Short mmCIF file of C-alpha atoms in Angstrom, two decimals:
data_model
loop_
_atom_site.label_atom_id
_atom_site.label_comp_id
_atom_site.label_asym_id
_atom_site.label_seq_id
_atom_site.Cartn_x
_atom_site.Cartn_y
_atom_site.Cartn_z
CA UNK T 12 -84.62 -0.15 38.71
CA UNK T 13 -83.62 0.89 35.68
CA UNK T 14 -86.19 2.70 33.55
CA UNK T 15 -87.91 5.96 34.67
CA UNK T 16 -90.33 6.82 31.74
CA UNK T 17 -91.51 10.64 30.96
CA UNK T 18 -94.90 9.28 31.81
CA UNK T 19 -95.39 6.61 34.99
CA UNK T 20 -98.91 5.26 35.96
CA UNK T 21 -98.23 3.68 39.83
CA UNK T 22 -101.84 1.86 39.39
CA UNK T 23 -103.70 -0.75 41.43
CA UNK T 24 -106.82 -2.69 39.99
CA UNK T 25 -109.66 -4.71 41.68
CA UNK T 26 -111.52 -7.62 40.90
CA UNK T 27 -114.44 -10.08 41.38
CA UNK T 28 -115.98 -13.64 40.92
CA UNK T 29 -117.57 -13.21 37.38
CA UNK T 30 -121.00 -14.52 37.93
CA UNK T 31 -121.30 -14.99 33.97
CA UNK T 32 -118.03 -17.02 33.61
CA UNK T 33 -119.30 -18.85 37.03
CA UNK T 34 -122.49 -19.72 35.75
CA UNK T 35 -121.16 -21.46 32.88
CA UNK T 36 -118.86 -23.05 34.96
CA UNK T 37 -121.58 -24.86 37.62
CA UNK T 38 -124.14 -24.90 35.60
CA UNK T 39 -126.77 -23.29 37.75
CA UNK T 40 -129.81 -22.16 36.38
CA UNK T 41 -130.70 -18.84 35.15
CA UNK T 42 -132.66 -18.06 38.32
CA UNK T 43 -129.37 -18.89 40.31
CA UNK T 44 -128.76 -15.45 42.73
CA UNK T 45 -125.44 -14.04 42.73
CA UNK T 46 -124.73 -14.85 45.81
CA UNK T 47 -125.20 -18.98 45.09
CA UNK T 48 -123.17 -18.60 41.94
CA UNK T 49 -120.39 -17.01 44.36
CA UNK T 50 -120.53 -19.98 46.95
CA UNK T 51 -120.62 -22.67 44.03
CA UNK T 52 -117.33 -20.91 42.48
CA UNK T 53 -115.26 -21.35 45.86
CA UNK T 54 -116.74 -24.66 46.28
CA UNK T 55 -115.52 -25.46 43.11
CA UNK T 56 -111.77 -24.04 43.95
CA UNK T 57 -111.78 -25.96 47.41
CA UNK T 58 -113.24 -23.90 49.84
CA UNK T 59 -113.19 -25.32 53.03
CA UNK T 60 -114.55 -24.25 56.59
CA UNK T 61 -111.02 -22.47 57.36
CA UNK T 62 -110.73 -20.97 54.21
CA UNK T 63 -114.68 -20.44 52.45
CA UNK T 64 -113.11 -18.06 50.26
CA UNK T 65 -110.16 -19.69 48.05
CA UNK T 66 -108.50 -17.41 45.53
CA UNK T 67 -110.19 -17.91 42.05
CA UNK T 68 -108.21 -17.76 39.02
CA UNK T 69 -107.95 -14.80 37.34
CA UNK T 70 -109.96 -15.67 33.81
CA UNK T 71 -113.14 -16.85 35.81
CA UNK T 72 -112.87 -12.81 38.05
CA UNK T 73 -114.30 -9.49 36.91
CA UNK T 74 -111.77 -6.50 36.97
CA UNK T 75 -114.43 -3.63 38.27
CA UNK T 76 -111.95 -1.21 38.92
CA UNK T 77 -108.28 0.62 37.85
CA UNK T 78 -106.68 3.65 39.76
CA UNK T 79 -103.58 5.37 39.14
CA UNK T 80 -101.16 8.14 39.90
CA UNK T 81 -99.89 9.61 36.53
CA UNK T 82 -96.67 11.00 36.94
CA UNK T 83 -95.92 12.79 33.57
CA UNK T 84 -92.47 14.98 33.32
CA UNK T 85 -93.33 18.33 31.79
CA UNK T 86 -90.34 19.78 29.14
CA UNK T 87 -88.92 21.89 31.69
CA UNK T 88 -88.24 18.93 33.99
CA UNK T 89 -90.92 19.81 36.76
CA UNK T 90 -93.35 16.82 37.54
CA UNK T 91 -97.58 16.59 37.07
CA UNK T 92 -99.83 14.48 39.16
CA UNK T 93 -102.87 12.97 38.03
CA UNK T 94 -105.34 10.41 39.69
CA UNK T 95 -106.86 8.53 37.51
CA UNK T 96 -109.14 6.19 38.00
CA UNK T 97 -111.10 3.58 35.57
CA UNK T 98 -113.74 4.02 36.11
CA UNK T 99 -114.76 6.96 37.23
CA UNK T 100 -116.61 7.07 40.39
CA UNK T 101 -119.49 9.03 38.16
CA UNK T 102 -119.85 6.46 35.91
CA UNK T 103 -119.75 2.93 37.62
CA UNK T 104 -121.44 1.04 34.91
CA UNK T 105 -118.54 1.18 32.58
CA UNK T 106 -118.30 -1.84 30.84
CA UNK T 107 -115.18 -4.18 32.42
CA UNK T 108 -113.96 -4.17 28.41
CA UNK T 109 -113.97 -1.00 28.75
CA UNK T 110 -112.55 -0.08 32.03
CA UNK T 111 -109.88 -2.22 30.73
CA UNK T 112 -108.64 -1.22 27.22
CA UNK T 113 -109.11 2.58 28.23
CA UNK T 114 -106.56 2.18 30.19
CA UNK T 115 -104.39 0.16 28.38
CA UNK T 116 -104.54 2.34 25.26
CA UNK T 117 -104.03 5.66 27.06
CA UNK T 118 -100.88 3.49 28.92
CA UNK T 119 -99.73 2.90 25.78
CA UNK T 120 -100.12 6.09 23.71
CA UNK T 121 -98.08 7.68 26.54
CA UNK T 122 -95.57 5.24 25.93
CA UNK T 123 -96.33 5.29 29.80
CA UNK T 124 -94.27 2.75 32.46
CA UNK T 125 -97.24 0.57 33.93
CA UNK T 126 -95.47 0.43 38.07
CA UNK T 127 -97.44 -2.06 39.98
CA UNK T 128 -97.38 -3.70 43.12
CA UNK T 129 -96.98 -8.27 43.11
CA UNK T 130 -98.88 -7.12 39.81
CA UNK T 131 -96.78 -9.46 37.51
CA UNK T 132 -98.79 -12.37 38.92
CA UNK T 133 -101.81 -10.83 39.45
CA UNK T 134 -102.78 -7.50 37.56
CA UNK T 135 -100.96 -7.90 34.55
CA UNK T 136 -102.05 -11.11 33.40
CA UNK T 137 -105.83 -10.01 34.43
CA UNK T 138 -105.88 -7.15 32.25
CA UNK T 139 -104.79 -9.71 29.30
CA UNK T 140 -107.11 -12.48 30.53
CA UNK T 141 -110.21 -10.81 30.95
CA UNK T 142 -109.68 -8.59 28.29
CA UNK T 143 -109.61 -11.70 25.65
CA UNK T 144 -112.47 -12.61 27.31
CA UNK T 145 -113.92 -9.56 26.98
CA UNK T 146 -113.74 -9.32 23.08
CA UNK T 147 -111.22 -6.17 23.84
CA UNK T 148 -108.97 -5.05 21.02
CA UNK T 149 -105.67 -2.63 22.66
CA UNK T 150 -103.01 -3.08 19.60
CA UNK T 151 -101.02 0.02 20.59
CA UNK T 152 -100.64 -1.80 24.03
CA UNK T 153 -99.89 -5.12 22.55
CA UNK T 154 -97.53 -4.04 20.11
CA UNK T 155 -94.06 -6.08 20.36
CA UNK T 156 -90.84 -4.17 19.38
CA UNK T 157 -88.50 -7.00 17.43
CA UNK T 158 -85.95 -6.07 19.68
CA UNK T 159 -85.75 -4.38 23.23
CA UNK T 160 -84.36 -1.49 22.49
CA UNK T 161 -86.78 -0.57 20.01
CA UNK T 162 -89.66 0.29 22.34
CA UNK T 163 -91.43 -0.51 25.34
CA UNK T 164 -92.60 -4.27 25.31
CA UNK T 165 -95.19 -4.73 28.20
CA UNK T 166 -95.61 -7.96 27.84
CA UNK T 167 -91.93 -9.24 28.08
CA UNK T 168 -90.86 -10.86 31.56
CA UNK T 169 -87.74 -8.98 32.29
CA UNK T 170 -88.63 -5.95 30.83
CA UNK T 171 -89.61 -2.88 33.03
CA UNK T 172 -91.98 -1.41 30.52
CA UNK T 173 -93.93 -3.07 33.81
CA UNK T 174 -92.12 -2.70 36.92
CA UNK T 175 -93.48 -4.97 39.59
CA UNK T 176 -92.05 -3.43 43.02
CA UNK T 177 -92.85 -6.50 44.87
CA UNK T 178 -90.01 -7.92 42.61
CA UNK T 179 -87.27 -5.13 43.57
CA UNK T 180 -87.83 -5.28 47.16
CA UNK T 181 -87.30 -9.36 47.71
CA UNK T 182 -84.13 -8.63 45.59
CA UNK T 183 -83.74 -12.00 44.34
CA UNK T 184 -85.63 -13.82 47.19
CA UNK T 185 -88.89 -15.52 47.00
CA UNK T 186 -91.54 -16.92 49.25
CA UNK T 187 -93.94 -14.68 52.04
CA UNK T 188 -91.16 -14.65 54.26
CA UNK T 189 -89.12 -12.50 52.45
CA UNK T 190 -92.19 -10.25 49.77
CA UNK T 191 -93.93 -7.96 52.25
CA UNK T 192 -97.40 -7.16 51.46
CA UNK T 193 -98.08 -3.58 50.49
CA UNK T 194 -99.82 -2.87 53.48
CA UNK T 195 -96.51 -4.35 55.76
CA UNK T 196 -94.08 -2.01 53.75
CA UNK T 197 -96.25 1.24 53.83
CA UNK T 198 -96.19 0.13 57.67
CA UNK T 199 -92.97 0.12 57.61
CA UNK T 200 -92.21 3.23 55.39
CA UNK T 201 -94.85 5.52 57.78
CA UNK T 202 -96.66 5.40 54.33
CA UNK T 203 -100.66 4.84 54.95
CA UNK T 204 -100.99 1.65 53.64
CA UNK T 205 -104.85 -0.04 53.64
CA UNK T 206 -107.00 2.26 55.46
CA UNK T 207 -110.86 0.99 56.09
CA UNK T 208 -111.46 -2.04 54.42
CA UNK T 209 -109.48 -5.48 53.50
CA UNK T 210 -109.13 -6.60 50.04
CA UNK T 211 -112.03 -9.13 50.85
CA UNK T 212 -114.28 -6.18 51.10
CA UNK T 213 -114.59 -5.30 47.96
CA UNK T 214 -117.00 -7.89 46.85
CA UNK T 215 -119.13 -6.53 49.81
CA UNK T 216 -118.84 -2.84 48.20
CA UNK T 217 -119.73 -4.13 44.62
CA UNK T 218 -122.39 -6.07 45.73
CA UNK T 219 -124.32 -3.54 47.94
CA UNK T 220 -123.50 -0.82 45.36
CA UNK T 221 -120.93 1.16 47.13
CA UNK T 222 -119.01 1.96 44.06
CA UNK T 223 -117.54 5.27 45.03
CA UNK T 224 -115.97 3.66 48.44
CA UNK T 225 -114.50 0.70 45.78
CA UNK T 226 -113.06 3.20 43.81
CA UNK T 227 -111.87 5.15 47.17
CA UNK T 228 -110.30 2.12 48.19
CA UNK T 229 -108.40 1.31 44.92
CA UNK T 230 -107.29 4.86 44.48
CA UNK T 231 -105.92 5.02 48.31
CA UNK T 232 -104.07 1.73 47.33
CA UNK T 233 -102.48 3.83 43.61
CA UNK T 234 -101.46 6.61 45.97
CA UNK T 235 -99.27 4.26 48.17
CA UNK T 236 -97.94 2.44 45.29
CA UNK T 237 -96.76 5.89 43.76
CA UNK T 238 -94.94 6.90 47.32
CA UNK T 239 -93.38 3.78 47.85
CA UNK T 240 -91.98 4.26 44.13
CA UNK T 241 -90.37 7.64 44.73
CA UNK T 242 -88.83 5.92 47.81
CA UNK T 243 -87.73 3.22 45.44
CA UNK T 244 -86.18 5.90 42.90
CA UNK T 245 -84.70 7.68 45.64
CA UNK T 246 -83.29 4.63 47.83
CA UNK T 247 -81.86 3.90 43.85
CA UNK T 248 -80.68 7.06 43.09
CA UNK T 249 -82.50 7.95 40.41
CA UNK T 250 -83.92 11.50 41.53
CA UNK T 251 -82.40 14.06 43.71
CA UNK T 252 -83.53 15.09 47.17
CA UNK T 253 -84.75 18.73 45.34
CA UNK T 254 -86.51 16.87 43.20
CA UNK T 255 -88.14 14.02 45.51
CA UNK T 256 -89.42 17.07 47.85
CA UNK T 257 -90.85 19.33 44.83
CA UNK T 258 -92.65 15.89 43.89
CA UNK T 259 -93.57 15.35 47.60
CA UNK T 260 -94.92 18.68 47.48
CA UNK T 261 -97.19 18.33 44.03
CA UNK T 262 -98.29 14.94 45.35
CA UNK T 263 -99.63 16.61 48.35
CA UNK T 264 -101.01 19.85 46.45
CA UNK T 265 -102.94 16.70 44.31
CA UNK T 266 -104.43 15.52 47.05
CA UNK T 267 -105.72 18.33 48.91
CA UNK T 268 -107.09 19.36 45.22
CA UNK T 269 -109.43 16.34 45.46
CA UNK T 270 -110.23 15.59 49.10
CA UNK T 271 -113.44 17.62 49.18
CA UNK T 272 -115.14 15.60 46.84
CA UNK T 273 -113.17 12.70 47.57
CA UNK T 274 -112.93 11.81 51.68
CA UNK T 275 -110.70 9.19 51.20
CA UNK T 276 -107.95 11.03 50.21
CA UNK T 277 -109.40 13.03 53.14
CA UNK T 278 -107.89 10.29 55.30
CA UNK T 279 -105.14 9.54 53.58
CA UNK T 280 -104.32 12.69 54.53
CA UNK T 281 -104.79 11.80 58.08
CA UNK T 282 -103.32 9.20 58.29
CA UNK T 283 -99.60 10.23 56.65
CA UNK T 284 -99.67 13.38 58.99
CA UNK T 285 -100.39 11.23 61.98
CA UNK T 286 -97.13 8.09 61.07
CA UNK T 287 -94.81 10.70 59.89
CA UNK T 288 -95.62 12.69 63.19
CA UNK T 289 -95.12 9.65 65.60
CA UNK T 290 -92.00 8.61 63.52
CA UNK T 291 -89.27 11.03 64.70
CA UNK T 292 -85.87 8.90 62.66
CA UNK T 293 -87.29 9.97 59.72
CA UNK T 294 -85.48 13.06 60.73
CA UNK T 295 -82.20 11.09 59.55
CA UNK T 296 -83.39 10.31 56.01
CA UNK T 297 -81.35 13.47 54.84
CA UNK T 298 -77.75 13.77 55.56
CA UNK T 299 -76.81 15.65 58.45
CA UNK T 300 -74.85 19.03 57.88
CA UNK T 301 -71.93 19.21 59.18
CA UNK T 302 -72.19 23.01 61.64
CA UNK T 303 -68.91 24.32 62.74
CA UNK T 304 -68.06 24.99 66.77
CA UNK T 305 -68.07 28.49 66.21
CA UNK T 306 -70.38 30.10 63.79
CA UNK T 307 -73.37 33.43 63.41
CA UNK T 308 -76.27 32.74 62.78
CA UNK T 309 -78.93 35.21 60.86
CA UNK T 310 -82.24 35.62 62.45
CA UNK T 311 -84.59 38.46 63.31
CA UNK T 312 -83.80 40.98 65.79
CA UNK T 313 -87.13 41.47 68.15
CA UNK T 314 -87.82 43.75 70.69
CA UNK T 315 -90.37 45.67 72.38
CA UNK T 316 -91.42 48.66 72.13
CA UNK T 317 -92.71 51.11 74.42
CA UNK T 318 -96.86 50.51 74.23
CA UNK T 319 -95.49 46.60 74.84
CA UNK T 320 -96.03 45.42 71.88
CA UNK T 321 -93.29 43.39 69.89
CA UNK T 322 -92.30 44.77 65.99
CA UNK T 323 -90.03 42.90 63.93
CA UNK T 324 -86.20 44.70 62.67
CA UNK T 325 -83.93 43.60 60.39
CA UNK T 326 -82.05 40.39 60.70
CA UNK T 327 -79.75 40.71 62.80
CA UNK T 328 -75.78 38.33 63.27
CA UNK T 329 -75.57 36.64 66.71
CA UNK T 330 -72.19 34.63 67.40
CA UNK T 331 -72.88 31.38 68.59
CA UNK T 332 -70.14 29.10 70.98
CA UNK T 333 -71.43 25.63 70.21
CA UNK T 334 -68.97 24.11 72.45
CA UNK T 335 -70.80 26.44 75.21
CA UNK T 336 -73.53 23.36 74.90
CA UNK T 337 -74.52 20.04 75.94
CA UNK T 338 -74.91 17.72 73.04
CA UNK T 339 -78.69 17.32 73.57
CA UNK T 340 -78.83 21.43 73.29
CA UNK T 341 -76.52 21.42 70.23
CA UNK T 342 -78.43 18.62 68.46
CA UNK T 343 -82.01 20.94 68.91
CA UNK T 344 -80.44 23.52 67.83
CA UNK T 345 -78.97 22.24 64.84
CA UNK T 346 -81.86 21.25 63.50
CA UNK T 347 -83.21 24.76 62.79
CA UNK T 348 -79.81 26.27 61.18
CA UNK T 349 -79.52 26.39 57.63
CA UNK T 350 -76.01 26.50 56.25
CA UNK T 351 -75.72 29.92 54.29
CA UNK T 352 -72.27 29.30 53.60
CA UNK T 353 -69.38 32.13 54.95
CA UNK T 354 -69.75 30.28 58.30
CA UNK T 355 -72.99 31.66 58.41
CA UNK T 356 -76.31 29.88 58.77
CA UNK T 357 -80.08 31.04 59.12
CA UNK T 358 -81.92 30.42 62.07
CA UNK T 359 -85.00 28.88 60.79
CA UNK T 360 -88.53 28.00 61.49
CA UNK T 361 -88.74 23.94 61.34
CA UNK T 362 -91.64 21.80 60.02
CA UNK T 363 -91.52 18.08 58.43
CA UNK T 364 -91.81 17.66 55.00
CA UNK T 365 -94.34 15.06 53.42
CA UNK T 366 -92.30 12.71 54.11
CA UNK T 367 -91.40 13.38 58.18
CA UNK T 368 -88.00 14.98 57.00
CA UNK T 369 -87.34 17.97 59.49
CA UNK T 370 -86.55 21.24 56.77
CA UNK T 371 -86.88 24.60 57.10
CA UNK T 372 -89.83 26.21 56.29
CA UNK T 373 -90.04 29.17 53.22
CA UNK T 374 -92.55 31.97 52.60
CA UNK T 375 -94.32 32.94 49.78
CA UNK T 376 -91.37 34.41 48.49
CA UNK T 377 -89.30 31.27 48.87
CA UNK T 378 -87.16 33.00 51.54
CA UNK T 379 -86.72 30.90 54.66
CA UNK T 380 -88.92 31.97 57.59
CA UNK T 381 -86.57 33.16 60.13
CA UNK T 382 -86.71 32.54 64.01
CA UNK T 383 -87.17 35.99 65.99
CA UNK T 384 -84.80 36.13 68.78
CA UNK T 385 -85.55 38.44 72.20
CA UNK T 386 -81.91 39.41 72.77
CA UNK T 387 -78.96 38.90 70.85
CA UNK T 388 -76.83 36.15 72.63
CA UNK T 389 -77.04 32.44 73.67
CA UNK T 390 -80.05 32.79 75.85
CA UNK T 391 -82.04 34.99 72.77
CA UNK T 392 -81.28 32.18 70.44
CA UNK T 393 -82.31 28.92 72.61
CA UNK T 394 -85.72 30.85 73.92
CA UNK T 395 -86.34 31.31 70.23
CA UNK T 396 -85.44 27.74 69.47
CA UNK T 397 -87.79 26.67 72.55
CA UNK T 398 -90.63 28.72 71.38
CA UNK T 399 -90.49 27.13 67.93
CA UNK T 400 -91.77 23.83 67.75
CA UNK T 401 -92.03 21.92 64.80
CA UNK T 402 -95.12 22.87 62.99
CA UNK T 403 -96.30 20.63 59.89
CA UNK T 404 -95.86 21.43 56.68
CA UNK T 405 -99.59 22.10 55.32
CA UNK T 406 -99.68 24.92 57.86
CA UNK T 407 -96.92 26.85 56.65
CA UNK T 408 -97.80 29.64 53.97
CA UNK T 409 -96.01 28.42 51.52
CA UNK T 410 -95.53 24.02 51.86
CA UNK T 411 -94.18 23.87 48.18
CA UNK T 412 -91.73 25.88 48.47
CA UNK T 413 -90.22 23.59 51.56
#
């Protein structure tokens, strides 16, 4: 990974048997349904009792449907997400020309990276193939630079203009055994990969007119593509932890923006919350601060006051003797201080971050949001620890700021 473009579409597109092009091809009749022109297209690519559904090539399929996350760096370095998706679920009768060179064009006017997933051999050379077909004209997208450096050339086979993440992640290998499918390394990544239907559902969607669960589906599979490429950039080095968590943070902000209108992303929702949950090593993704044996920590001083009810002080220092501890104690505890520097550290309310990372948690202010303690030794610190917990991060006041 080399390029990282001011504007990024992470996109996935879906496709069809074209009953047009298949018609032509078998010659069936004008009265032919769709559904005989679909079983006389496999027949024709060697479908067999084990397999009734061979892949068809790509010139003789119908793109019906482009989503993608478009990640667009503002001047002041911050990051915007967008879902896009082609088209939209309000208008389901675009045209597949147009679905096609609309978002070529506005790829391409961006001077936008296209980041796909096994989409060198598959959604690439659709959008070229069916848009021929389709009379489409996209000359800002087809435009050739006479030499590399001279401009983004999506077209050229080494050139990550289009960056196909399949590619990066077999890392010079080839075959099934070693190219996970997208599903396999969201699995693996705690990333929700496909969520309610298989890629061979979509002809069932199109064909009973479920257009908004198509484009669900498609945009579910853009959002995974997009957060298995800021694992990719980070894994590379190309962003910082800062700014993988404040892009974490808009990415979730982007979604909860559109789940009411959009349950999908509803479930998406779910589902991340639920693998990052049950997948405590994420813990380790960050490096591990290194806490002194003997150090105060900052919290706030609690007590009680005579009607029994608790009020909150100032923060108060309380010297801590980690050596005093058993290493499953000191490890707990750990993960709630914050190194302030000074040999000081802030006791800290903990949550995981959108990616399952344990941090501490801010308020609205950006301040961190301090453990109270009941009395100021040992035993006030671990109660506080113990009465903690690990909250997520959408219930905290202030998630973005995390």
């Amino acid at each position: 990974m080399k390029l990282i473009a001011k504007d990024i579409y992470c996109y996935d597109a879906e496709w069809i048997p074209c009953t047009r092009t298949g018609r032509l091809l078998t010659n069936l009749p004008d009265s032919a349904t769709d559904e005989e022109i679909f079983r006389a297209m496999w027949k024709r690519a060697g479908a067999t009792p084990e397999k009734p559904h061979p892949f068809l090539k790509l010139a003789i399929s119908r793109l019906v449907s482009i989503s993608a996350i478009h990640r667009h760096v503002n001047e002041d370095g911050t990051v915007t997400l967008a879902l896009r998706s082609y088209p939209d679920i309000a208008n389901p009768d675009t045209p597949e020309g147009g679905i096609i060179s609309s978002f070529l064009e506005k790829v391409a006017l961006t001077r936008g990276q296209l980041v796909g997933y096994n989409a060198a051999s598959s959604d690439l050379p659709i959008f070229v193939q069916r848009g021929i077909a389709n009379g489409c004209t996209c000359p800002t997208f087809g435009k050739r630079p006479d030499k590399p450096w001279l401009g983004l050339d999506y077209l050229a086979r080494f050139s990550e203009a289009h960056l196909d993440l399949a590619h990066i992640l077999t890392a010079g290998g080839s075959g099934s055994s070693v190219m996970p499918s997208l599903d396999e390394i969201a699995a693996a990544s705690s990333i929700p990969g496909k969520l309610d239907h298989a890629g061979g559902g979509v002809l069932d969607l199109w064909t009973s007119g479920r257009f908004a669960e198509l484009t669900g589906y498609n945009e579910t599979d853009a959002c995974t593509t997009y957060l298995l490429w800021l694992r990719t950039a980070w894994f590379f080095g190309k962003i910082t932890a800062q700014q993988r968590d404040a892009e974490l943070s808009e990415f979730n902000r982007l979604l909860r923006k559109l789940a009411p209108h959009r349950p999908h992303l509803t479930r998406f929702l779910e589902v991340w919350r639920a693998r990052r949950a049950t997948t405590p090593e994420l813990a380790l993704l960050s490096p591990e601060k290194k806490v002194p044996p003997a150090l105060m920590v900052v919290a706030a001083w609690e007590r009680e006051s005579e009607g029994g009810r608790r009020t909150r002080a100032e923060t108060c220092e309380i010297p801590i003797n980690l050596a005093e501890l058993d290493s499953e104690t000191t490890a707990r505890l750990n993960r709630h201080l914050v190194n302030s520097g000074k040999n000081r550290s802030f006791l800290c309310r903990m949550g995981h971050d959108h990616e399952g990372n344990l941090v501490a948690g801010r308020d609205a202010g950006g301040g961190p949001l301090l453990l109270p303690v009941t009395s100021r030794d040992l035993a006030g610190v671990l109660s506080a620890v113990a009465r903690a917990g690990t909250t997520g991060v959408d219930e905290w006041d202030s998630p973005e700021a995390a």
